[in-house]
Short mmCIF file of C-alpha atoms in Angstrom, two decimals:
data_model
loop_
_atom_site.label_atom_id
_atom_site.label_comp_id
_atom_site.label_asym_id
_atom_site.label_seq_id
_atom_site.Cartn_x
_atom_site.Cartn_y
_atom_site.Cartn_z
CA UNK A 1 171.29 138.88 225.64
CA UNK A 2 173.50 137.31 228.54
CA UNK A 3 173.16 133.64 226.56
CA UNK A 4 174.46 135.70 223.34
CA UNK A 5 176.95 137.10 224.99
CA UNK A 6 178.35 133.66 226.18
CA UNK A 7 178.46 132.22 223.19
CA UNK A 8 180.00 134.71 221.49
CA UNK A 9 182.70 135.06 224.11
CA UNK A 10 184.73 131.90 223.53
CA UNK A 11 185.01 132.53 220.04
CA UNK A 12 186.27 136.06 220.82
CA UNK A 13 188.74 134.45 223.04
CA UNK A 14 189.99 132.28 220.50
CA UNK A 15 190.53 135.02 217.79
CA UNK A 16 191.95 137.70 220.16
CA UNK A 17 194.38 134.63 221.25
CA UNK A 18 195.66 133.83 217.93
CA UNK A 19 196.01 137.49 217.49
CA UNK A 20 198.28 137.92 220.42
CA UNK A 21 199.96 134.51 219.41
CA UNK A 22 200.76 136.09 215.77
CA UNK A 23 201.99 139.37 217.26
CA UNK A 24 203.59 137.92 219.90
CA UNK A 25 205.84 136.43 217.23
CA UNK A 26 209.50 137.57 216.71
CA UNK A 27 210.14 139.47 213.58
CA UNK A 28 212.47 136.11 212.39
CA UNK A 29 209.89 134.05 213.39
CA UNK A 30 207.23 135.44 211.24
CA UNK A 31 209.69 135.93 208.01
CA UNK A 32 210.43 132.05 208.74
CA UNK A 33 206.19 130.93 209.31
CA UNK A 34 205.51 128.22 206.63
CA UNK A 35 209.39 127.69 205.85
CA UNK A 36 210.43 125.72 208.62
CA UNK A 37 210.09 122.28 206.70
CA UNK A 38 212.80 123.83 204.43
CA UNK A 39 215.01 125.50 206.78
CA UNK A 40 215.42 121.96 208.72
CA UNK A 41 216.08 120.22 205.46
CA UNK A 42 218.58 122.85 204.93
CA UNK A 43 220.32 122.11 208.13
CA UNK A 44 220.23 118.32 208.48
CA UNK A 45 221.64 118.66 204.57
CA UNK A 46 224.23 121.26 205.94
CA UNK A 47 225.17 119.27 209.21
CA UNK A 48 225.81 116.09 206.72
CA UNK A 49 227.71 117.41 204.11
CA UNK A 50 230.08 118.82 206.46
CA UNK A 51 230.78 115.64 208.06
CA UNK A 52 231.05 113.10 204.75
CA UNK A 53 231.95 115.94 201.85
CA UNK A 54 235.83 116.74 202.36
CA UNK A 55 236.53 120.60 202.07
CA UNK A 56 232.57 121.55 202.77
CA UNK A 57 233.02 123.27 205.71
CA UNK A 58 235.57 125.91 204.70
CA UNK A 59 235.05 129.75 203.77
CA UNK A 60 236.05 129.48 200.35
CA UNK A 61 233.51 126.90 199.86
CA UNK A 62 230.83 127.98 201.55
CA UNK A 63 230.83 131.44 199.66
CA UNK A 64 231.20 129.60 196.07
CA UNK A 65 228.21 128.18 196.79
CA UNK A 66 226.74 131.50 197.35
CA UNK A 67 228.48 132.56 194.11
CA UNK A 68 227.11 129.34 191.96
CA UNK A 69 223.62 129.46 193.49
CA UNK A 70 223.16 133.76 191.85
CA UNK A 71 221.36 132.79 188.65
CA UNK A 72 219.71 130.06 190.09
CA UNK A 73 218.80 132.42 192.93
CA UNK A 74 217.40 135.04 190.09
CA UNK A 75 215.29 133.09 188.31
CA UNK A 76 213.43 131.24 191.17
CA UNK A 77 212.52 134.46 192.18
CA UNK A 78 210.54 135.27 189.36
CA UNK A 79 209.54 131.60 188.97
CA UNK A 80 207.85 132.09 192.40
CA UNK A 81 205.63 135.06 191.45
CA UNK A 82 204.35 132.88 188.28
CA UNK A 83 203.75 129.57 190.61
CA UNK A 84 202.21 131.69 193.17
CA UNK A 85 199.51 132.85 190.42
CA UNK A 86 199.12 128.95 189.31
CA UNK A 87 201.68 129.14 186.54
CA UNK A 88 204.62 127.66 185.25
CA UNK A 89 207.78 129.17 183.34
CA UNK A 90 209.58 126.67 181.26
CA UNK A 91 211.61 129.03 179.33
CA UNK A 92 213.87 131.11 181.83
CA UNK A 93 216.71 128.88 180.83
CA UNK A 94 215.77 129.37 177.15
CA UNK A 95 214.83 133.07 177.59
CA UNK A 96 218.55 133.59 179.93
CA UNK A 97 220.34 132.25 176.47
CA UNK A 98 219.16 134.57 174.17
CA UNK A 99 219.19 137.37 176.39
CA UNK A 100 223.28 136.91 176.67
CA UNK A 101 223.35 135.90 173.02
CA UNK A 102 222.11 139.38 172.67
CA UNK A 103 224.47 141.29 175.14
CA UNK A 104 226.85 139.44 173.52
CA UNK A 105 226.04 140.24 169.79
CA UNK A 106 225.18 143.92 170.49
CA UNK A 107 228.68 144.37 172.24
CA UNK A 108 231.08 142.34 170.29
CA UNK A 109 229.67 142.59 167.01
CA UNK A 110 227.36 145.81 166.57
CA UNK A 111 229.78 147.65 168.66
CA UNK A 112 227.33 149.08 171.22
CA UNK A 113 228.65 150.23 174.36
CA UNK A 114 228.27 147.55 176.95
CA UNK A 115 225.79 149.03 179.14
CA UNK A 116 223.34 149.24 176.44
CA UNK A 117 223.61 145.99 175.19
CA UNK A 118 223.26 144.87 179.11
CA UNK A 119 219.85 146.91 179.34
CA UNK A 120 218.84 145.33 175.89
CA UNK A 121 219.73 142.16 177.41
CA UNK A 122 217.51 142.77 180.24
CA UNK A 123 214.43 144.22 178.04
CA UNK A 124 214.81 141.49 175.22
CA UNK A 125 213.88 139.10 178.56
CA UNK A 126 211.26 141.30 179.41
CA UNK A 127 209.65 140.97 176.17
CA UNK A 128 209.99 137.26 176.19
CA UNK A 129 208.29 137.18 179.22
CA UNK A 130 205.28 139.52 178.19
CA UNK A 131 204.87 137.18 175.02
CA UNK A 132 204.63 134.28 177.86
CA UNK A 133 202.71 136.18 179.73
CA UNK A 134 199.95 137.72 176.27
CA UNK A 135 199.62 133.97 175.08
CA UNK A 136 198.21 132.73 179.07
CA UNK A 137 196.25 135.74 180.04
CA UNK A 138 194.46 136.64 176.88
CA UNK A 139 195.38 133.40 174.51
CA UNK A 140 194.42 131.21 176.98
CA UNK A 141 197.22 128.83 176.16
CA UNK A 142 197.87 126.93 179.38
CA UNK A 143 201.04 127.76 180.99
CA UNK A 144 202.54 124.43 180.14
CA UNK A 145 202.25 124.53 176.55
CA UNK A 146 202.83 128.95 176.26
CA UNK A 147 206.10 128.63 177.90
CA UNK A 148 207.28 125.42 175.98
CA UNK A 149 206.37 126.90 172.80
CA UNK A 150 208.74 130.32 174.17
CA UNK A 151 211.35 127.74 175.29
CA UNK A 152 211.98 126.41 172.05
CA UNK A 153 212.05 129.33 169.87
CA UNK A 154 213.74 131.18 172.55
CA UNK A 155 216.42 128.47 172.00
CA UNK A 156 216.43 128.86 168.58
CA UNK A 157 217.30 132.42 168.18
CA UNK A 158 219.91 132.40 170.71
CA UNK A 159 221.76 129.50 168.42
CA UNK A 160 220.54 131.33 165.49
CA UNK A 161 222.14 134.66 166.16
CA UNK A 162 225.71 133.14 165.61
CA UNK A 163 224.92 130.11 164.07
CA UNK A 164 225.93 128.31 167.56
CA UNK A 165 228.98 129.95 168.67
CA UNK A 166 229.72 130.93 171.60
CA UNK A 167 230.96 134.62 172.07
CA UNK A 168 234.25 135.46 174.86
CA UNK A 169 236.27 137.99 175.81
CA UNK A 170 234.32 140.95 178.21
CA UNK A 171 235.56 143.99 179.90
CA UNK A 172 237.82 143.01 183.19
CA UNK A 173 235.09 145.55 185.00
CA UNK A 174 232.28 143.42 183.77
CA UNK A 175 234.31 139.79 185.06
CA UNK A 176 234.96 142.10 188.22
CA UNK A 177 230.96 141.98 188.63
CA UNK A 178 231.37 138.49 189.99
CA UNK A 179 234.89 137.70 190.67
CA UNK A 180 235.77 140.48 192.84
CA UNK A 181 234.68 139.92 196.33
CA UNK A 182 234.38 143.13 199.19
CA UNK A 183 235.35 142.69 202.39
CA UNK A 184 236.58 138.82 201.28
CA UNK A 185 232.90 137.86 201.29
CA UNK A 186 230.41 138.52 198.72
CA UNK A 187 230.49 139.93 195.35
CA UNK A 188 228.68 142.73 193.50
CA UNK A 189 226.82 140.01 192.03
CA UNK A 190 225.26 138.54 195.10
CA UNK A 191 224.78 141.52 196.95
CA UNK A 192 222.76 142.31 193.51
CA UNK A 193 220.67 138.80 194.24
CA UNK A 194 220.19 139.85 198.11
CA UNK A 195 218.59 143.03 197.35
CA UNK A 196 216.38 141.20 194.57
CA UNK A 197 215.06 139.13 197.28
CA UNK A 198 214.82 141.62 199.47
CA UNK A 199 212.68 144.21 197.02
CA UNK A 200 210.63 140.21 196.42
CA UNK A 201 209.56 139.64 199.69
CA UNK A 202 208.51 143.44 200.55
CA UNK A 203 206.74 143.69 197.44
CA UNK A 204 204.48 140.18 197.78
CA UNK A 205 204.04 141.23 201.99
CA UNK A 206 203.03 144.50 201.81
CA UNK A 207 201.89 145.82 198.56
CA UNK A 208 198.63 145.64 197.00
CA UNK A 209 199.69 144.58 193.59
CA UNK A 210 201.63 141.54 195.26
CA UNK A 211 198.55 140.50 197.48
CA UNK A 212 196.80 140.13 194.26
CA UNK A 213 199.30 137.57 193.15
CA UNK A 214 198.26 135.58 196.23
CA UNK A 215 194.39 136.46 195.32
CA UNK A 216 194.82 134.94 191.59
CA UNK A 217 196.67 131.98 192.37
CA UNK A 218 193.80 131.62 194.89
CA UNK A 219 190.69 131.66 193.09
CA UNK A 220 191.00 134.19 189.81
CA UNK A 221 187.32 133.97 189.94
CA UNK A 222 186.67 135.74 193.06
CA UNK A 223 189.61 137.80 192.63
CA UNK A 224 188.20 139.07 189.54
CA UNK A 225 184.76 139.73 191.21
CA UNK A 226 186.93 141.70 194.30
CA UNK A 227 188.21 143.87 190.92
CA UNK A 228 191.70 142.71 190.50
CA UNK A 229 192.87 142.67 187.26
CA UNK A 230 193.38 139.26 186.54
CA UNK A 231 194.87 139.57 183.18
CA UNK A 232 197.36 142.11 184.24
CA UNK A 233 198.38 140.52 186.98
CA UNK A 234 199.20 137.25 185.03
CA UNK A 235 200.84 138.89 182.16
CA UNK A 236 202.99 141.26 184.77
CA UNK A 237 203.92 138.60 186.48
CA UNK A 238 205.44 136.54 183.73
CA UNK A 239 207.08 139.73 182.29
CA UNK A 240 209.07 140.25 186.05
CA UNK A 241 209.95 136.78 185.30
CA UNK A 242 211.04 137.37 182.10
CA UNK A 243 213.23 140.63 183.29
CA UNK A 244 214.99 138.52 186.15
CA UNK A 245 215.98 135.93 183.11
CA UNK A 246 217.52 138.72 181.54
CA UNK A 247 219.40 139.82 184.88
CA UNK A 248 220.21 136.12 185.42
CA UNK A 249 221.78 136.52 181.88
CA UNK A 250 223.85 139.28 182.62
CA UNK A 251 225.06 137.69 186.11
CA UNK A 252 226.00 134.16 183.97
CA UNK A 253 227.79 136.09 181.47
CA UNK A 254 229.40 138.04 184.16
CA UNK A 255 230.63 134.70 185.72
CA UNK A 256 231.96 132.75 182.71
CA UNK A 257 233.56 135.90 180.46
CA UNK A 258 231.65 134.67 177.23
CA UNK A 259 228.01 134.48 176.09
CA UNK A 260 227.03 131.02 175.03
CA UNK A 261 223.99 130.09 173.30
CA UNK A 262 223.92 126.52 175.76
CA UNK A 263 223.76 128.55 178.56
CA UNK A 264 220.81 127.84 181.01
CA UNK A 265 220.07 124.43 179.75
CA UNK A 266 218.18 122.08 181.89
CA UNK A 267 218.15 124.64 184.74
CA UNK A 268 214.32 125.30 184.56
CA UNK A 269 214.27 121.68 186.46
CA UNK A 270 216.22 123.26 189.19
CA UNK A 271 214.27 126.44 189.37
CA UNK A 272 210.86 124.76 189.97
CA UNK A 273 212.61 122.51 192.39
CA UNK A 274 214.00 125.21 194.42
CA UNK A 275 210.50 126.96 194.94
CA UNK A 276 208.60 123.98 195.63
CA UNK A 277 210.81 123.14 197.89
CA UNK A 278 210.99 126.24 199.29
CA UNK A 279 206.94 125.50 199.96
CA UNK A 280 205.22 127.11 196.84
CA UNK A 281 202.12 124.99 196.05
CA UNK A 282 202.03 124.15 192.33
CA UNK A 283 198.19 124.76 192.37
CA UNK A 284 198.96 128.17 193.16
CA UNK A 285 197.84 130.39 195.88
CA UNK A 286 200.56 129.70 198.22
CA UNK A 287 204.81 130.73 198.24
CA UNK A 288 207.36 132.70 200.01
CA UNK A 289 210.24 134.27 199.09
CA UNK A 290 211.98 133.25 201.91
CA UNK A 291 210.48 130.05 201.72
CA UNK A 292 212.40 129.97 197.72
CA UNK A 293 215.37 131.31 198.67
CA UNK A 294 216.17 128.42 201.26
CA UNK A 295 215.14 126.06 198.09
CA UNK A 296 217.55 127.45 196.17
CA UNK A 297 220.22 127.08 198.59
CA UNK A 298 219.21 123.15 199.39
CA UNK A 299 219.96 122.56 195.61
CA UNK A 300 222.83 124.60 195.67
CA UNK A 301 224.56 122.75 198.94
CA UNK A 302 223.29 119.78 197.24
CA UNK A 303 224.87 119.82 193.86
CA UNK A 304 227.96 121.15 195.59
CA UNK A 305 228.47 118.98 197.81
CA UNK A 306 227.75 115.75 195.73
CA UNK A 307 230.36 117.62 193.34
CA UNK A 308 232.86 117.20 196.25
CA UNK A 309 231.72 113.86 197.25
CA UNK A 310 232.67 112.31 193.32
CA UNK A 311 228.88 111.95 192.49
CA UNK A 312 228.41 111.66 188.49
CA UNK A 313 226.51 114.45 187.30
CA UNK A 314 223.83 111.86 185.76
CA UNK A 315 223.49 110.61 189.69
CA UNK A 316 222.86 114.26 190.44
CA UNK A 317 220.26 114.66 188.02
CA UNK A 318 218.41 111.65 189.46
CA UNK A 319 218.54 112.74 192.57
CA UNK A 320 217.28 116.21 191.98
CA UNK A 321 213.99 114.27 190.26
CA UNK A 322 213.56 112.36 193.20
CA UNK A 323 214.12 115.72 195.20
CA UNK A 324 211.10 117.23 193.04
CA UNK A 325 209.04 114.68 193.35
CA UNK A 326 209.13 114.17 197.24
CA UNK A 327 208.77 118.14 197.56
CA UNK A 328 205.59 118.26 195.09
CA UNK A 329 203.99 114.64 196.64
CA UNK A 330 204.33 117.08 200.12
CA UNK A 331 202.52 119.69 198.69
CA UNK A 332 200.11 117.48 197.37
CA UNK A 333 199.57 115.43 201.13
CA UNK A 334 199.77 119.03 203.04
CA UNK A 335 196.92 120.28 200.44
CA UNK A 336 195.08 116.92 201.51
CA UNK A 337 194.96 117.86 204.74
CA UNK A 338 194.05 121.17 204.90
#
């Protein structure tokens, strides 16, 4: 019994430390724990812009960079729920188009009042993003190929509804959304994106249905053995996405005054970026929404301040690729190790 109890002793040491080690932890501390990576990347980026980029380090600059990195912001929130699970969304920038196509069309041309075309707006997303989520969960498409297919069609009915034209000319309460700023700082808009990320991060932390995000992404295997839903989860998951695409919409359409069936192109790219970066692992099972919210705002200080330094936008796209690539060959070395 005394040998047993030896033995078992430093092992109960060692657990009961960590445990005091994790609680011992400041409440910033433990939001930060696996970001850190990011949040120096952040601040080297942040400490060099503001000594080559002219204007950087002013108020007015700072807080359009706040204002430029909301739909960005929006979507890589959702994108990091469907990563987390081992997914991909290709369409958000697709599925954002149509959505203010809609808003647009429902408003201007049907003559609905604007709050109901916004809500359509937002559920026409929604339903794009349970279609994503049907054809991976009970299809069994892979996520690659589901959300391609949605991306293209998507596309195509957001050009289709007026034959490519863009549509202009909303309410100055609606501009107001994201133009007017309270107390000279933030907008209705980003407040909007701050409690998004806010409800994001409880949600994944502390309830049940967001642990079993973690769980799929995992091993969907044994989560389906501990009776999670697997299916549901998956499909769930891509229709939040697809609801923040429509909120995304609504914030873009907000920003420029017009609905535009371009809208969103390309910025799928800088939505994965921004949560791998942020320290999601593309195999799934890992992510933090304060990890992807960091990610978003390296690509946002990034493309704003190689805006202010003269860069060519075709520079900036290859150095977002390289940007992807060194984040995902991390993941893939930190995976390695562990």
């Amino acid at each position: 019994m005394t040998t047993t109890t030896a033995a078992a002793s430093p092992r109960s040491a060692r657990t009961g430390g960590a445990t005091r080690l994790a609680e011992g932890r400041s409440p910033l501390r433990r939001a930060l724990s696996g970001a850190g990576g990011p949040l120096i990347g952040l601040i080297v980026l942040f400490v060099l812009l503001s000594i080559f980029a002219p204007n950087f380090l002013t108020a007015r600059n700072l807080i359009n960079v706040v204002d430029q990195v909301t739909v960005l912001g929006i979507l890589a929130l959702g994108a990091t729920a469907v990563i987390i699970t081992g997914g991909i969304d290709l369409s958000v920038g697709a599925v954002l188009a149509l959505s203010t196509m809609v808003l647009g069309v429902l408003s201007h041309t049907a003559g609905a009042p604007l709050w109901l075309a916004m809500i359509a707006a937002v559920a026409v997303g929604g339903l794009a993003g349970m279609v994503n989520g049907l054809a991976v969960s009970i299809a069994r498409l892979p996520p690659f190929i589901a959300t391609l297919a949605m991306m293209s069609a998507a596309r195509g009915l957001a050009n289709l509804l007026t034959d490519g034209q863009q549509i202009t000319g909303y309410p100055e309460w609606f501009f107001d959304l994201s133009s007017q700023r309270y107390l000279g700082l933030f907008s209705i808009t980003a407040i909007a994106l701050v409690v998004l990320y806010v409800i994001g991060w409880a949600w994944l932390k502390y309830r049940a249905s967001g642990r079993a995000v973690y769980a799929v992404g995992g091993n969907p295997e044994v989560a389906r053995l501990a009776g999670i839903k697997v299916k549901s989860v998956v499909t769930w998951v891509y229709v939040a996405a697809g609801v923040l695409a429509g909120l995304a919409a609504l914030v873009q359409a907000s920003r420029l005054d017009s609905s535009q069936p371009s809208a969103g192109t390309g910025i799928e790219l800088d939505v994965i970026a921004a949560v791998v970066i942020g320290g999601a692992s593309l195999a799934g099972g890992s992510g933090r929404v304060v990890g992807t919210i960091i990610g978003v705002l390296i690509i946002g200080v990034l493309h704003n301040g190689l805006n202010l330094l003269g860069v060519s936008s075709f520079v900036q796209q290859i150095i977002i690729g390289v940007v992807i690539a060194g984040a995902v060959l991390t993941d893939t070395l930190r995976r390695r190790r562990t």
